[in-house]
Tab-separated table of C-alpha atoms in Angstrom:
chain	number	residue	atom	x	y	z
A	26	MET	CA	-32.189	-24.128	256.278
A	27	GLN	CA	-29.036	-23.992	254.146
A	28	ALA	CA	-25.670	-23.182	255.628
A	29	LEU	CA	-23.992	-20.115	254.215
A	30	SER	CA	-20.831	-20.726	252.262
A	31	SER	CA	-17.731	-19.247	253.835
A	32	VAL	CA	-16.451	-18.167	250.401
A	33	PRO	CA	-18.499	-15.661	248.366
A	34	THR	CA	-19.544	-17.011	244.947
A	35	PHE	CA	-17.567	-14.411	242.995
A	36	LEU	CA	-14.342	-15.375	244.820
A	37	ALA	CA	-14.947	-19.088	244.297
A	38	GLN	CA	-14.868	-18.449	240.522
A	39	GLU	CA	-11.309	-17.083	240.534
A	40	LYS	CA	-8.779	-18.864	238.367
A	41	ILE	CA	-5.113	-18.627	239.353
A	42	LEU	CA	-3.075	-17.709	236.267
A	43	PHE	CA	0.262	-17.335	238.042
A	44	ARG	CA	1.653	-17.917	241.502
A	45	GLY	CA	5.325	-17.424	242.238
A	46	ARG	CA	7.968	-15.527	244.113
A	47	SER	CA	10.095	-12.625	242.962
A	48	ARG	CA	13.203	-11.396	244.704
A	49	TYR	CA	10.987	-9.131	246.840
A	50	ARG	CA	7.666	-10.895	247.457
A	51	CYS	CA	5.160	-13.608	246.571
A	52	LEU	CA	2.979	-12.668	243.582
A	53	THR	CA	-0.326	-14.085	242.352
A	54	VAL	CA	-2.330	-13.222	239.246
A	55	VAL	CA	-5.992	-14.246	239.268
A	56	GLU	CA	-8.809	-13.881	236.787
A	57	ASN	CA	-12.486	-13.850	237.705
A	58	PRO	CA	-14.965	-14.639	234.898
A	59	VAL	CA	-17.916	-13.439	237.010
A	60	THR	CA	-16.555	-9.936	237.646
A	61	HIS	CA	-14.492	-9.831	234.405
A	62	THR	CA	-11.366	-8.789	236.278
A	63	ARG	CA	-7.709	-9.749	236.357
A	64	ILE	CA	-5.815	-8.850	239.532
A	65	LEU	CA	-2.212	-8.926	240.728
A	66	TYR	CA	-1.833	-9.665	244.434
A	67	ALA	CA	1.299	-9.556	246.581
A	68	GLY	CA	1.791	-11.684	249.648
A	69	ASN	CA	-1.435	-12.838	251.215
A	70	ARG	CA	-4.020	-11.165	248.930
A	71	LEU	CA	-2.674	-7.594	249.137
A	72	PHE	CA	-4.114	-5.833	246.089
A	73	VAL	CA	-1.379	-4.423	243.835
A	74	ALA	CA	-3.280	-3.683	240.626
A	75	GLY	CA	-6.083	-4.942	238.462
A	76	VAL	CA	-8.049	-4.312	235.293
A	77	ASP	CA	-11.565	-4.764	234.017
A	78	LEU	CA	-11.089	-7.211	231.132
A	79	ARG	CA	-14.017	-5.742	229.160
A	80	THR	CA	-12.724	-2.165	229.129
A	81	GLY	CA	-9.070	-2.318	230.190
A	82	PHE	CA	-9.954	0.245	232.880
A	83	PRO	CA	-7.723	0.018	235.997
A	84	LEU	CA	-9.443	-1.024	239.217
A	85	HIS	CA	-9.385	1.152	242.338
A	86	SER	CA	-7.296	3.974	240.908
A	87	PRO	CA	-7.267	7.558	242.186
A	88	TYR	CA	-5.034	8.726	239.315
A	89	PHE	CA	-7.974	9.864	237.222
A	90	LEU	CA	-8.401	12.835	239.525
A	91	ALA	CA	-5.379	14.147	237.631
A	92	ASP	CA	-7.768	14.985	234.765
A	93	LEU	CA	-8.846	17.974	236.828
A	94	PHE	CA	-5.311	19.347	236.919
A	95	VAL	CA	-3.462	18.034	233.850
A	96	PRO	CA	-6.050	16.960	231.258
A	97	LYS	CA	-3.518	16.182	228.472
A	98	PRO	CA	-0.272	15.042	230.122
A	99	LYS	CA	2.877	15.005	227.960
A	100	THR	CA	5.389	13.246	230.188
A	101	LEU	CA	4.532	11.165	233.224
A	102	LEU	CA	6.576	9.439	235.885
A	103	PHE	CA	5.203	6.543	237.949
A	104	LEU	CA	7.096	5.309	240.982
A	105	GLY	CA	6.149	1.666	241.317
A	106	GLY	CA	4.547	-0.054	238.373
A	107	GLY	CA	2.955	-3.227	239.669
A	108	ALA	CA	0.910	-4.588	236.764
A	109	ASN	CA	1.263	-1.204	235.000
A	110	ALA	CA	-2.544	-0.995	234.809
A	111	VAL	CA	-2.743	2.780	235.336
A	112	PRO	CA	0.261	3.852	233.230
A	113	ASN	CA	-0.823	1.518	230.432
A	114	TYR	CA	-4.381	2.890	230.473
A	115	ILE	CA	-3.128	6.481	230.411
A	116	TRP	CA	-0.772	5.602	227.527
A	117	ARG	CA	-3.652	4.183	225.453
A	118	THR	CA	-6.183	6.876	226.392
A	119	TYR	CA	-4.234	10.149	226.484
A	120	HIS	CA	-1.295	9.318	224.190
A	121	PRO	CA	1.394	11.198	226.127
A	122	LYS	CA	4.800	11.704	224.563
A	123	GLN	CA	6.527	9.705	227.296
A	124	ILE	CA	5.751	7.531	230.306
A	125	ILE	CA	8.491	6.370	232.626
A	126	VAL	CA	7.689	3.671	235.156
A	127	VAL	CA	10.263	3.013	237.868
A	128	ASP	CA	9.818	-0.351	239.569
A	129	ARG	CA	12.491	-2.305	241.378
A	130	ASP	CA	10.906	-5.698	240.650
A	131	PRO	CA	11.465	-7.126	237.127
A	132	MET	CA	9.020	-9.957	237.910
A	133	THR	CA	6.065	-7.552	238.059
A	134	THR	CA	7.060	-6.216	234.628
A	135	ARG	CA	7.129	-9.759	233.221
A	136	LEU	CA	3.671	-10.395	234.687
A	137	ALA	CA	2.408	-7.087	233.243
A	138	LYS	CA	3.584	-8.192	229.782
A	139	LEU	CA	2.050	-11.664	230.093
A	140	TYR	CA	-1.273	-10.893	231.782
A	141	PHE	CA	-2.000	-7.141	231.604
A	142	HIS	CA	-1.141	-6.235	227.981
A	143	LEU	CA	1.737	-3.946	228.886
A	144	SER	CA	2.551	-1.512	226.103
A	145	GLN	CA	5.949	-2.029	224.537
A	146	GLU	CA	5.802	1.010	222.277
A	147	GLN	CA	8.536	3.597	221.982
A	148	GLY	CA	8.038	6.278	224.627
A	149	TYR	CA	6.805	3.822	227.276
A	150	GLN	CA	9.880	3.134	229.366
A	151	ILE	CA	10.304	0.865	232.370
A	152	ILE	CA	13.343	1.278	234.587
A	153	HIS	CA	14.136	-1.457	237.098
A	154	LYS	CA	15.588	0.525	239.944
A	155	ASP	CA	14.725	1.637	243.451
A	156	ALA	CA	12.537	4.763	243.179
A	157	TYR	CA	14.605	6.742	245.661
A	158	GLU	CA	17.822	6.028	243.769
A	159	PHE	CA	16.128	7.007	240.513
A	160	LEU	CA	14.857	10.323	241.882
A	161	ILE	CA	18.283	11.298	243.211
A	162	GLY	CA	19.738	11.097	239.697
A	163	ASP	CA	16.722	12.365	237.724
A	164	ASN	CA	16.598	16.038	236.712
A	165	GLN	CA	13.850	15.764	234.080
A	166	LYS	CA	10.513	17.532	234.626
A	167	HIS	CA	7.473	15.230	234.771
A	168	GLU	CA	3.793	16.166	234.963
């Protein structure tokens, strides 16, 4: 009788692409060739964001329920960007006029550029600021 491995096979295949600390937290980016995913974790394996490398589709995202309410968004505001997986996917898929991502941590933006193909096109704006502070001063309408 063989002993069961304590680590599932798909987790054992993960390759660490980045491990470091931002001003706010520890961050790790891993890639798994078995599941074809790239994931950003914070702290001790807390899922922040991830993408399917074959399709670019964000993992574990409820934002696509928005299709039922606003099928062709024009301007979108995201509070907290993480790896920017969802805003980036919406930018490429729906081509809104503007996306604003407010994230206090510049390190996550750097990781999004390096590992998650963050769009750097005009109209896709990232603001490094606390979300509450941003909302106090923002009077623009977002969908």
